[in-house]
Short mmCIF file of C-alpha atoms in Angstrom, two decimals:
data_model
loop_
_atom_site.label_atom_id
_atom_site.label_comp_id
_atom_site.label_asym_id
_atom_site.label_seq_id
_atom_site.Cartn_x
_atom_site.Cartn_y
_atom_site.Cartn_z
CA UNK A 1 117.88 62.93 -34.39
CA UNK A 2 119.28 59.50 -35.20
CA UNK A 3 118.62 58.55 -31.59
CA UNK A 4 114.95 59.29 -32.23
CA UNK A 5 115.02 57.01 -35.29
CA UNK A 6 116.46 54.25 -33.12
CA UNK A 7 114.03 54.66 -30.20
CA UNK A 8 110.89 55.02 -32.31
CA UNK A 9 111.68 52.45 -34.97
CA UNK A 10 108.58 50.27 -34.43
CA UNK A 11 105.46 51.76 -36.01
CA UNK A 12 103.15 49.52 -33.97
CA UNK A 13 103.53 47.52 -30.72
CA UNK A 14 103.57 44.32 -32.68
CA UNK A 15 106.35 41.75 -32.49
CA UNK A 16 107.39 40.47 -35.89
CA UNK A 17 109.89 37.69 -36.45
CA UNK A 18 113.40 39.03 -36.85
CA UNK A 19 114.88 38.55 -40.36
CA UNK A 20 117.23 35.58 -40.82
CA UNK A 21 120.61 35.64 -42.60
CA UNK A 22 120.53 35.04 -46.38
CA UNK A 23 120.39 31.41 -47.54
CA UNK A 24 122.77 30.10 -50.21
CA UNK A 25 121.64 26.74 -51.70
CA UNK A 26 125.20 25.43 -52.26
CA UNK A 27 126.49 26.22 -48.77
CA UNK A 28 124.90 23.88 -46.19
CA UNK A 29 126.08 26.01 -43.27
CA UNK A 30 123.58 28.75 -44.22
CA UNK A 31 120.76 26.23 -43.96
CA UNK A 32 121.41 25.77 -40.25
CA UNK A 33 119.58 28.91 -38.92
CA UNK A 34 116.50 28.02 -40.94
CA UNK A 35 116.41 24.44 -39.74
CA UNK A 36 116.90 25.58 -36.17
CA UNK A 37 114.08 28.14 -36.36
CA UNK A 38 111.80 25.65 -38.05
CA UNK A 39 112.12 23.06 -35.31
CA UNK A 40 112.91 24.87 -32.14
CA UNK A 41 111.44 28.33 -31.84
CA UNK A 42 107.92 29.52 -31.46
CA UNK A 43 106.60 32.94 -32.47
CA UNK A 44 107.38 35.35 -29.66
CA UNK A 45 104.30 35.81 -27.54
CA UNK A 46 103.35 39.35 -26.69
CA UNK A 47 102.41 40.13 -23.14
CA UNK A 48 99.56 42.62 -23.41
CA UNK A 49 99.75 45.82 -21.38
CA UNK A 50 97.08 46.15 -18.68
CA UNK A 51 94.86 49.20 -18.50
CA UNK A 52 91.80 50.23 -16.52
CA UNK A 53 88.69 51.73 -18.07
CA UNK A 54 87.42 55.06 -16.71
CA UNK A 55 83.88 55.39 -18.03
CA UNK A 56 83.19 58.96 -16.95
CA UNK A 57 86.13 60.47 -18.85
CA UNK A 58 85.74 57.91 -21.69
CA UNK A 59 89.35 56.80 -21.46
CA UNK A 60 91.64 53.96 -20.41
CA UNK A 61 94.50 54.51 -17.99
CA UNK A 62 97.86 52.74 -18.06
CA UNK A 63 100.02 52.96 -14.94
CA UNK A 64 102.66 50.30 -15.57
CA UNK A 65 105.88 52.19 -16.48
CA UNK A 66 107.21 49.58 -18.90
CA UNK A 67 103.81 49.39 -20.60
CA UNK A 68 103.70 53.17 -20.97
CA UNK A 69 107.15 53.19 -22.54
CA UNK A 70 106.23 50.42 -24.97
CA UNK A 71 102.96 52.01 -26.05
CA UNK A 72 104.56 55.41 -26.56
CA UNK A 73 107.70 54.32 -28.43
CA UNK A 74 105.91 51.98 -30.81
CA UNK A 75 103.24 54.13 -32.41
CA UNK A 76 102.86 57.13 -30.05
CA UNK A 77 99.72 55.84 -28.38
CA UNK A 78 98.21 57.78 -25.51
CA UNK A 79 99.11 60.98 -23.69
CA UNK A 80 100.55 61.65 -20.25
CA UNK A 81 97.82 63.33 -18.21
CA UNK A 82 100.17 66.00 -16.78
CA UNK A 83 102.29 66.60 -19.87
CA UNK A 84 101.91 67.90 -23.37
CA UNK A 85 102.35 64.50 -25.02
CA UNK A 86 104.84 62.00 -23.64
CA UNK A 87 104.60 61.54 -19.85
CA UNK A 88 107.40 63.78 -18.51
CA UNK A 89 105.92 65.19 -15.29
CA UNK A 90 108.28 63.22 -13.06
CA UNK A 91 111.47 64.59 -14.66
CA UNK A 92 110.18 68.18 -14.76
CA UNK A 93 109.07 68.14 -11.13
CA UNK A 94 112.39 66.69 -9.98
CA UNK A 95 114.20 69.46 -11.83
CA UNK A 96 112.02 72.23 -10.37
CA UNK A 97 112.74 70.86 -6.88
CA UNK A 98 116.46 70.80 -7.60
CA UNK A 99 116.72 67.01 -7.47
CA UNK A 100 117.98 66.90 -11.05
CA UNK A 101 120.70 69.00 -12.69
CA UNK A 102 119.89 71.96 -14.92
CA UNK A 103 120.78 70.27 -18.20
CA UNK A 104 120.41 66.56 -17.41
CA UNK A 105 118.00 64.59 -19.60
CA UNK A 106 116.02 67.45 -21.03
CA UNK A 107 112.49 66.64 -22.12
CA UNK A 108 110.39 68.20 -24.87
CA UNK A 109 108.60 70.83 -22.75
CA UNK A 110 111.89 72.01 -21.25
CA UNK A 111 113.63 72.25 -24.64
CA UNK A 112 110.75 74.41 -25.90
CA UNK A 113 110.87 76.61 -22.78
CA UNK A 114 114.63 77.16 -23.15
CA UNK A 115 114.30 77.94 -26.84
CA UNK A 116 111.53 80.46 -26.16
CA UNK A 117 113.63 82.13 -23.50
CA UNK A 118 116.62 82.37 -25.86
CA UNK A 119 114.43 83.93 -28.52
CA UNK A 120 113.01 86.42 -26.02
CA UNK A 121 116.55 87.26 -24.85
CA UNK A 122 117.71 87.76 -28.45
CA UNK A 123 114.77 90.07 -29.17
CA UNK A 124 115.47 92.11 -26.03
CA UNK A 125 119.13 92.49 -27.04
CA UNK A 126 118.17 93.55 -30.54
CA UNK A 127 115.66 96.10 -29.19
CA UNK A 128 118.35 97.51 -26.87
CA UNK A 129 120.85 97.86 -29.71
CA UNK A 130 118.26 99.61 -31.87
CA UNK A 131 117.48 102.00 -29.02
CA UNK A 132 121.19 102.77 -28.64
CA UNK A 133 121.48 103.40 -32.37
CA UNK A 134 118.56 105.85 -32.21
CA UNK A 135 120.12 107.72 -29.30
CA UNK A 136 123.47 107.82 -31.10
CA UNK A 137 121.72 109.39 -34.07
CA UNK A 138 120.12 112.01 -31.82
CA UNK A 139 123.51 112.84 -30.30
CA UNK A 140 125.04 113.29 -33.75
CA UNK A 141 122.20 115.62 -34.79
CA UNK A 142 122.57 117.70 -31.64
CA UNK A 143 126.34 117.70 -32.29
CA UNK A 144 126.97 116.20 -28.84
CA UNK A 145 129.67 113.83 -27.72
CA UNK A 146 128.50 110.18 -27.87
CA UNK A 147 128.66 108.83 -24.29
CA UNK A 148 130.55 105.58 -23.74
CA UNK A 149 127.59 103.36 -22.99
CA UNK A 150 125.95 104.25 -26.30
CA UNK A 151 128.96 103.48 -28.50
CA UNK A 152 128.57 100.74 -31.08
CA UNK A 153 130.88 98.26 -29.41
CA UNK A 154 129.75 99.02 -25.86
CA UNK A 155 128.95 96.04 -23.69
CA UNK A 156 125.31 95.09 -23.15
CA UNK A 157 123.89 95.48 -19.64
CA UNK A 158 124.27 92.43 -17.46
CA UNK A 159 120.62 91.35 -17.30
CA UNK A 160 120.49 91.09 -21.08
CA UNK A 161 123.63 88.98 -21.33
CA UNK A 162 123.06 86.35 -18.71
CA UNK A 163 121.17 83.68 -20.70
CA UNK A 164 119.09 82.01 -18.04
CA UNK A 165 118.79 84.59 -15.29
CA UNK A 166 115.03 84.79 -15.60
CA UNK A 167 114.64 81.05 -15.23
CA UNK A 168 113.06 80.24 -11.88
CA UNK A 169 115.76 78.65 -9.71
CA UNK A 170 114.89 75.29 -8.16
CA UNK A 171 112.92 75.76 -4.95
CA UNK A 172 112.51 73.08 -2.36
CA UNK A 173 111.35 74.77 0.86
CA UNK A 174 109.86 71.64 2.37
CA UNK A 175 112.94 69.55 1.54
CA UNK A 176 111.15 66.92 -0.49
CA UNK A 177 113.61 64.13 -1.28
CA UNK A 178 111.70 61.90 -3.64
CA UNK A 179 108.90 62.41 -6.12
CA UNK A 180 106.36 59.60 -6.59
CA UNK A 181 105.25 58.50 -10.06
CA UNK A 182 101.85 60.16 -10.19
CA UNK A 183 101.35 60.48 -13.92
CA UNK A 184 99.59 57.85 -16.00
CA UNK A 185 99.17 57.38 -19.74
CA UNK A 186 95.65 58.05 -20.95
CA UNK A 187 94.29 56.26 -24.02
CA UNK A 188 91.11 57.27 -25.79
CA UNK A 189 88.54 54.56 -26.57
CA UNK A 190 89.48 54.24 -30.27
CA UNK A 191 93.18 53.85 -29.33
CA UNK A 192 92.36 51.28 -26.65
CA UNK A 193 90.16 49.29 -29.04
CA UNK A 194 92.82 49.38 -31.77
CA UNK A 195 95.51 48.12 -29.39
CA UNK A 196 93.23 45.39 -28.03
CA UNK A 197 92.48 44.17 -31.52
CA UNK A 198 96.25 43.82 -32.07
CA UNK A 199 96.56 41.88 -28.82
CA UNK A 200 98.77 44.56 -27.26
CA UNK A 201 96.33 45.72 -24.54
CA UNK A 202 93.87 44.21 -22.07
CA UNK A 203 91.14 46.42 -20.67
CA UNK A 204 89.96 45.85 -17.08
CA UNK A 205 87.20 47.48 -15.11
CA UNK A 206 87.37 47.61 -11.36
CA UNK A 207 83.88 46.33 -10.76
CA UNK A 208 82.52 44.12 -13.51
CA UNK A 209 84.10 41.36 -15.52
CA UNK A 210 84.02 42.35 -19.17
CA UNK A 211 85.97 39.48 -20.68
CA UNK A 212 82.74 38.08 -22.13
CA UNK A 213 81.41 41.39 -23.47
CA UNK A 214 82.76 42.47 -26.83
CA UNK A 215 84.90 45.55 -26.33
CA UNK A 216 83.19 47.36 -29.20
CA UNK A 217 79.81 47.00 -27.54
CA UNK A 218 81.15 48.04 -24.12
CA UNK A 219 82.74 51.23 -25.43
CA UNK A 220 79.78 52.10 -27.69
CA UNK A 221 77.40 51.80 -24.75
CA UNK A 222 79.50 54.11 -22.58
CA UNK A 223 79.70 56.63 -25.42
CA UNK A 224 75.93 56.51 -25.86
CA UNK A 225 75.26 56.87 -22.17
CA UNK A 226 77.50 59.66 -20.91
CA UNK A 227 75.97 62.59 -22.86
CA UNK A 228 72.49 61.53 -21.70
CA UNK A 229 73.69 61.49 -18.10
CA UNK A 230 75.18 64.96 -18.19
CA UNK A 231 72.31 66.37 -20.24
CA UNK A 232 69.73 65.15 -17.73
CA UNK A 233 71.76 66.66 -14.92
CA UNK A 234 72.23 70.05 -16.57
CA UNK A 235 68.69 70.50 -17.85
CA UNK A 236 67.03 69.51 -14.62
CA UNK A 237 64.34 67.64 -16.56
CA UNK A 238 63.51 65.63 -13.51
CA UNK A 239 64.91 62.43 -15.02
CA UNK A 240 66.24 60.28 -12.27
CA UNK A 241 69.32 58.32 -13.12
CA UNK A 242 67.65 54.97 -12.73
CA UNK A 243 65.54 55.77 -15.76
CA UNK A 244 68.60 55.88 -18.00
CA UNK A 245 69.07 52.49 -19.68
CA UNK A 246 71.61 50.06 -18.51
CA UNK A 247 71.97 49.00 -22.16
CA UNK A 248 71.27 52.10 -24.25
CA UNK A 249 70.19 51.87 -27.84
CA UNK A 250 73.17 52.23 -30.16
CA UNK A 251 72.63 54.63 -33.02
CA UNK A 252 74.67 54.52 -36.24
CA UNK A 253 76.17 57.95 -35.47
CA UNK A 254 77.33 56.77 -32.03
CA UNK A 255 80.36 58.94 -31.30
CA UNK A 256 82.60 55.96 -30.46
CA UNK A 257 81.78 54.10 -33.69
CA UNK A 258 82.34 57.21 -35.83
CA UNK A 259 85.66 58.01 -34.07
CA UNK A 260 86.75 54.40 -34.41
CA UNK A 261 85.94 54.18 -38.12
CA UNK A 262 88.02 57.30 -38.83
CA UNK A 263 90.81 56.09 -36.50
CA UNK A 264 91.14 52.78 -38.32
CA UNK A 265 91.03 54.48 -41.71
CA UNK A 266 93.91 56.82 -40.97
CA UNK A 267 95.98 54.31 -38.99
CA UNK A 268 95.84 51.82 -41.86
CA UNK A 269 97.38 54.46 -44.08
CA UNK A 270 100.22 54.92 -41.63
CA UNK A 271 99.28 58.23 -39.99
CA UNK A 272 99.85 58.77 -36.28
CA UNK A 273 96.63 60.14 -34.81
CA UNK A 274 96.39 62.46 -31.81
CA UNK A 275 93.57 64.53 -30.31
CA UNK A 276 92.92 67.94 -31.85
CA UNK A 277 90.94 69.79 -29.17
CA UNK A 278 93.52 72.57 -28.93
CA UNK A 279 92.86 73.47 -32.56
CA UNK A 280 89.08 72.92 -32.34
CA UNK A 281 89.19 69.83 -34.56
CA UNK A 282 88.78 66.14 -33.80
CA UNK A 283 92.10 64.63 -34.86
CA UNK A 284 95.61 65.79 -35.77
CA UNK A 285 97.53 63.56 -38.19
CA UNK A 286 101.30 63.21 -37.98
CA UNK A 287 103.39 61.66 -40.75
CA UNK A 288 105.73 59.68 -38.51
CA UNK A 289 105.01 60.98 -35.04
CA UNK A 290 104.98 64.13 -32.86
CA UNK A 291 108.69 63.65 -32.20
CA UNK A 292 109.65 63.97 -35.86
CA UNK A 293 107.54 66.81 -37.24
CA UNK A 294 104.50 68.96 -36.61
CA UNK A 295 101.05 67.67 -37.57
CA UNK A 296 100.22 68.08 -41.23
CA UNK A 297 96.50 67.63 -41.21
CA UNK A 298 93.70 68.69 -38.88
CA UNK A 299 90.67 66.42 -39.29
CA UNK A 300 87.06 67.26 -38.43
CA UNK A 301 84.63 64.33 -38.38
CA UNK A 302 81.15 64.76 -39.84
CA UNK A 303 78.92 61.71 -39.43
CA UNK A 304 76.28 61.04 -42.12
CA UNK A 305 73.48 58.53 -41.94
CA UNK A 306 71.90 57.74 -45.30
CA UNK A 307 71.51 61.02 -47.11
CA UNK A 308 71.47 63.35 -44.15
CA UNK A 309 74.44 64.78 -42.33
CA UNK A 310 74.08 64.64 -38.57
CA UNK A 311 76.27 67.61 -37.94
CA UNK A 312 76.87 70.53 -40.19
CA UNK A 313 78.82 73.76 -40.05
CA UNK A 314 77.45 77.16 -40.91
CA UNK A 315 79.56 79.10 -43.37
CA UNK A 316 81.02 81.46 -40.78
CA UNK A 317 81.96 78.53 -38.52
CA UNK A 318 83.75 76.79 -41.37
CA UNK A 319 85.55 79.98 -42.32
CA UNK A 320 86.61 80.56 -38.70
CA UNK A 321 87.89 77.00 -38.40
CA UNK A 322 89.79 77.22 -41.65
CA UNK A 323 91.49 80.44 -40.56
CA UNK A 324 92.46 78.98 -37.18
CA UNK A 325 93.90 75.86 -38.77
CA UNK A 326 95.67 77.84 -41.49
CA UNK A 327 97.26 80.10 -38.89
CA UNK A 328 99.07 77.10 -37.39
CA UNK A 329 100.18 75.93 -40.85
CA UNK A 330 98.01 72.81 -41.02
CA UNK A 331 95.55 71.76 -43.70
CA UNK A 332 91.91 71.35 -42.74
CA UNK A 333 90.37 68.04 -43.77
CA UNK A 334 86.64 67.41 -43.48
CA UNK A 335 86.13 63.69 -43.00
CA UNK A 336 82.62 62.47 -43.85
CA UNK A 337 81.90 59.19 -42.10
CA UNK A 338 79.07 57.33 -43.86
CA UNK A 339 77.27 55.27 -41.24
CA UNK A 340 74.95 52.32 -42.03
CA UNK A 341 71.19 52.84 -41.86
CA UNK A 342 69.65 52.28 -38.39
CA UNK A 343 67.86 49.05 -39.43
CA UNK A 344 71.09 47.56 -40.79
CA UNK A 345 72.99 48.44 -37.64
CA UNK A 346 70.29 46.98 -35.39
CA UNK A 347 70.37 43.77 -37.38
CA UNK A 348 74.17 43.54 -37.19
CA UNK A 349 74.07 44.34 -33.48
CA UNK A 350 71.81 41.36 -32.83
CA UNK A 351 74.16 39.00 -34.64
CA UNK A 352 76.84 39.46 -32.00
CA UNK A 353 75.88 36.36 -30.02
CA UNK A 354 76.70 33.95 -32.84
CA UNK A 355 80.02 35.45 -33.79
CA UNK A 356 83.51 35.78 -32.43
CA UNK A 357 84.10 39.20 -30.88
CA UNK A 358 86.65 40.44 -33.40
CA UNK A 359 84.85 39.03 -36.48
CA UNK A 360 81.71 40.80 -35.35
CA UNK A 361 83.56 44.10 -34.80
CA UNK A 362 85.12 43.77 -38.24
CA UNK A 363 81.65 43.24 -39.73
CA UNK A 364 80.25 46.35 -38.05
CA UNK A 365 83.21 48.51 -39.09
CA UNK A 366 83.02 47.29 -42.69
CA UNK A 367 79.69 49.09 -43.00
CA UNK A 368 81.30 52.45 -42.26
CA UNK A 369 82.98 54.29 -45.11
CA UNK A 370 85.03 57.45 -45.20
CA UNK A 371 85.25 60.32 -47.66
CA UNK A 372 87.71 63.17 -47.09
CA UNK A 373 87.78 66.69 -48.45
CA UNK A 374 90.62 69.10 -47.77
CA UNK A 375 90.11 72.84 -47.65
CA UNK A 376 92.43 75.71 -48.26
CA UNK A 377 91.66 79.39 -48.49
CA UNK A 378 92.30 80.84 -51.92
CA UNK A 379 92.47 84.50 -52.92
CA UNK A 380 92.40 85.04 -56.75
CA UNK A 381 94.89 87.86 -56.90
CA UNK A 382 97.28 86.44 -54.28
CA UNK A 383 97.58 82.68 -54.69
CA UNK A 384 99.07 81.16 -57.80
CA UNK A 385 97.48 77.70 -57.68
CA UNK B 1 105.60 71.90 -3.26
CA UNK B 2 105.52 69.64 -0.24
CA UNK B 3 104.55 66.07 0.59
CA UNK B 4 100.87 67.08 0.77
CA UNK B 5 100.89 68.14 -2.88
CA UNK B 6 101.40 64.54 -3.94
CA UNK B 7 98.06 63.46 -2.54
CA UNK B 8 94.66 64.57 -3.85
CA UNK B 9 92.74 66.88 -1.54
CA UNK B 10 90.59 65.12 1.07
CA UNK B 11 87.25 66.38 -0.12
CA UNK B 12 87.73 64.91 -3.59
CA UNK B 13 87.10 61.29 -2.70
CA UNK B 14 83.73 62.14 -1.12
CA UNK B 15 82.59 62.79 -4.68
CA UNK B 16 83.52 59.49 -6.23
CA UNK B 17 79.95 58.45 -7.02
CA UNK B 18 79.06 61.86 -8.43
CA UNK B 19 78.55 61.93 -12.24
CA UNK B 20 81.06 64.76 -12.57
CA UNK B 21 83.74 63.09 -10.47
CA UNK B 22 85.85 62.24 -13.55
CA UNK B 23 86.03 65.86 -14.71
CA UNK B 24 86.65 67.21 -11.19
CA UNK B 25 89.44 64.70 -10.58
CA UNK B 26 91.14 65.50 -13.90
CA UNK B 27 91.01 69.27 -13.25
CA UNK B 28 92.10 68.90 -9.61
CA UNK B 29 95.10 66.75 -10.62
CA UNK B 30 96.12 69.20 -13.34
CA UNK B 31 95.85 72.24 -11.05
CA UNK B 32 97.62 70.58 -8.12
CA UNK B 33 100.46 68.79 -9.93
CA UNK B 34 100.67 70.37 -13.39
CA UNK B 35 100.01 74.05 -12.71
CA UNK B 36 101.05 73.78 -9.02
CA UNK B 37 98.22 75.81 -7.53
CA UNK B 38 98.00 76.09 -3.74
CA UNK B 39 95.08 75.81 -1.33
CA UNK B 40 92.75 73.86 -3.59
CA UNK B 41 89.20 73.56 -2.28
CA UNK B 42 85.96 72.09 -3.57
CA UNK B 43 82.70 73.99 -3.24
CA UNK B 44 79.42 72.27 -4.06
CA UNK B 45 77.16 74.62 -5.98
CA UNK B 46 73.43 74.21 -5.51
CA UNK B 47 72.61 74.72 -9.12
CA UNK B 48 69.08 73.43 -9.38
CA UNK B 49 66.92 72.50 -6.38
CA UNK B 50 68.51 69.29 -5.06
CA UNK B 51 71.33 68.84 -7.53
CA UNK B 52 74.85 69.97 -6.79
CA UNK B 53 77.92 70.31 -8.98
CA UNK B 54 81.48 70.78 -7.77
CA UNK B 55 83.45 74.00 -8.26
CA UNK B 56 87.17 74.13 -7.56
CA UNK B 57 89.08 77.10 -6.21
CA UNK B 58 92.78 77.67 -5.73
CA UNK B 59 95.64 80.16 -5.73
CA UNK B 60 98.13 80.10 -8.64
CA UNK B 61 101.80 80.38 -7.84
CA UNK B 62 103.35 81.91 -10.95
CA UNK B 63 102.36 84.01 -13.91
CA UNK B 64 100.07 86.98 -14.19
CA UNK B 65 97.38 85.55 -11.91
CA UNK B 66 99.76 85.25 -9.02
CA UNK B 67 98.54 84.89 -5.45
CA UNK B 68 94.88 85.71 -6.20
CA UNK B 69 92.02 83.30 -5.64
CA UNK B 70 90.66 81.78 -8.88
CA UNK B 71 87.67 79.52 -9.53
CA UNK B 72 87.60 76.64 -12.02
CA UNK B 73 84.40 74.82 -13.03
CA UNK B 74 85.12 71.33 -14.45
CA UNK B 75 83.05 70.17 -17.45
CA UNK B 76 83.34 67.42 -20.05
CA UNK B 77 84.04 68.14 -23.72
CA UNK B 78 80.96 66.18 -24.76
CA UNK B 79 78.64 68.30 -22.57
CA UNK B 80 76.66 71.18 -23.97
CA UNK B 81 76.75 74.15 -21.66
CA UNK B 82 73.81 76.54 -21.96
CA UNK B 83 73.50 80.13 -20.80
CA UNK B 84 71.12 78.77 -18.17
CA UNK B 85 73.91 76.64 -16.69
CA UNK B 86 76.40 79.49 -16.73
CA UNK B 87 74.02 81.89 -14.98
CA UNK B 88 73.14 79.19 -12.49
CA UNK B 89 76.84 78.93 -11.63
CA UNK B 90 77.16 82.65 -10.92
CA UNK B 91 73.81 82.82 -9.10
CA UNK B 92 74.67 79.94 -6.79
CA UNK B 93 78.07 81.46 -6.10
CA UNK B 94 76.31 84.65 -4.98
CA UNK B 95 73.65 82.81 -2.95
CA UNK B 96 76.19 80.66 -1.20
CA UNK B 97 78.26 83.73 -0.34
CA UNK B 98 81.44 82.57 -2.03
CA UNK B 99 84.13 85.19 -2.36
CA UNK B 100 83.75 86.48 -5.92
CA UNK B 101 86.73 87.45 -8.06
CA UNK B 102 86.22 90.77 -9.84
CA UNK B 103 87.24 91.20 -13.43
CA UNK B 104 89.19 94.43 -13.76
CA UNK B 105 88.13 94.89 -17.36
CA UNK B 106 84.44 94.63 -16.51
CA UNK B 107 82.19 97.45 -17.68
CA UNK B 108 80.74 98.36 -14.31
CA UNK B 109 83.61 97.00 -12.29
CA UNK B 110 81.32 94.57 -10.48
CA UNK B 111 81.52 91.64 -12.91
CA UNK B 112 83.01 88.46 -11.61
CA UNK B 113 84.58 85.62 -13.55
CA UNK B 114 85.37 81.91 -13.39
CA UNK B 115 87.36 79.53 -15.56
CA UNK B 116 85.78 76.55 -17.27
CA UNK B 117 88.07 73.52 -17.12
CA UNK B 118 87.09 71.45 -20.16
CA UNK B 119 88.25 67.85 -19.83
CA UNK B 120 88.84 65.82 -23.01
CA UNK B 121 89.05 62.06 -23.25
CA UNK B 122 92.74 62.15 -24.21
CA UNK B 123 93.45 63.93 -20.86
CA UNK B 124 93.92 67.43 -22.31
CA UNK B 125 92.36 70.09 -20.05
CA UNK B 126 91.51 73.35 -21.84
CA UNK B 127 90.70 76.44 -19.77
CA UNK B 128 88.33 79.20 -20.83
CA UNK B 129 87.51 82.37 -18.92
CA UNK B 130 83.84 83.28 -18.48
CA UNK B 131 82.80 86.71 -17.14
CA UNK B 132 79.21 87.32 -16.09
CA UNK B 133 78.81 90.68 -17.79
CA UNK B 134 80.14 92.89 -20.61
CA UNK B 135 83.85 93.70 -20.65
CA UNK B 136 85.73 96.73 -21.90
CA UNK B 137 87.97 96.10 -24.91
CA UNK B 138 91.62 95.26 -24.26
CA UNK B 139 93.98 98.25 -24.54
CA UNK B 140 97.14 97.85 -26.59
CA UNK B 141 99.55 98.45 -23.75
CA UNK B 142 97.84 95.95 -21.46
CA UNK B 143 99.23 92.44 -20.96
#
């Protein structure tokens, strides 16, 4: 556990100056480090990690191994596309092919699998012992001799004792000797924008040069465009793809802007944010990170423009969601994102040409505000509070 | 697993200008490398007059679905799937004479099923089973 505290000690991929030794006014020797740092060093420059934008899946991919490690260990950004959270596909595949020992360098998925198997084994042993006890009881009632294999201290059958016999042994029929690194780290658009604003990431597209386009505008346009694309395709409305705008109109409830506003809000408070699709919510919030504890909160985003909510839940949907989230011991939080009125957003959008990219993004985001409500099921005669 | 598993299947790159290429690639990668399915193939379904959407098929190696052909239809999380789309999938599968997989819990025994592979932007792929008819309730001693 202390190893985890050491590896994940940086909350963000941001290099801060290291603290200097204490200064004592009467002892000139302690002044030396300060004088040295004043004259000779510069603030350490961060080399941003490179990533490529994949518009159709609305994500950014990082393939550089050192970049992946840095982004994951300082803030838990991104997810390995073939793993549950941290990219571990390479290690697991090598182990299943027999290229790695049974217990070397275990990763999260493997630890969980082993623990589940141990629990299953323990339950099978307990069920067997209970069955033996029942048969012993029957023998006593029938006044028969208790056979040896049913006695209390009799040995358990072999398949119940051997701890890992049902684990699939490593199979390598085609004699593969090396496994290429095929997994990448996938960042969602809010994560990629957040990291770019810190200077820790640079987004590249294969085809166009986007260094002059503000990243906020680029991502918002992709988010506005992709549902229209797929909708036109599925509904067979006869819309040809050339009719879809190259620069779509950005609405205040644009899914990227809403996601980003909530992302910034929770990140500023120190939460680690991960996707919540598996629990039918938008975000899962972790106190320090997935490595340290399970998620505490499950957040559902509800955008509102002016006085009207753009998305609402019927009572039975809310009840269903609350039950699902309660079953996995998390608290449901409904996060209302108040978006600016369409005229205000259009006006702000036009101002982009006269402003620096990040100042303009900050201006747009400052018009979004967040209000959170947490829900818990309460039964009058069962719950105390 | 052999050297071929480490490369995407040939037919995939013919789709790279298709709007649903992103979802198909994510599902294909997960099935081939994550779930280790064999014999992955892409079938183009003629869903509406000229438009086609890809459907993946493969054979799982482990678990309860072992060694039987399964179909997976990749979609994006931000898409809305209507009943019209789902019936179009099953209808085109029948018209194009694809081998249908029967659901053993189906009411008449002739219902077939597919899996929807829902691709999220954080790279999670969630699978849901869709049967094209009513099913009998699950019995307690069934898996």
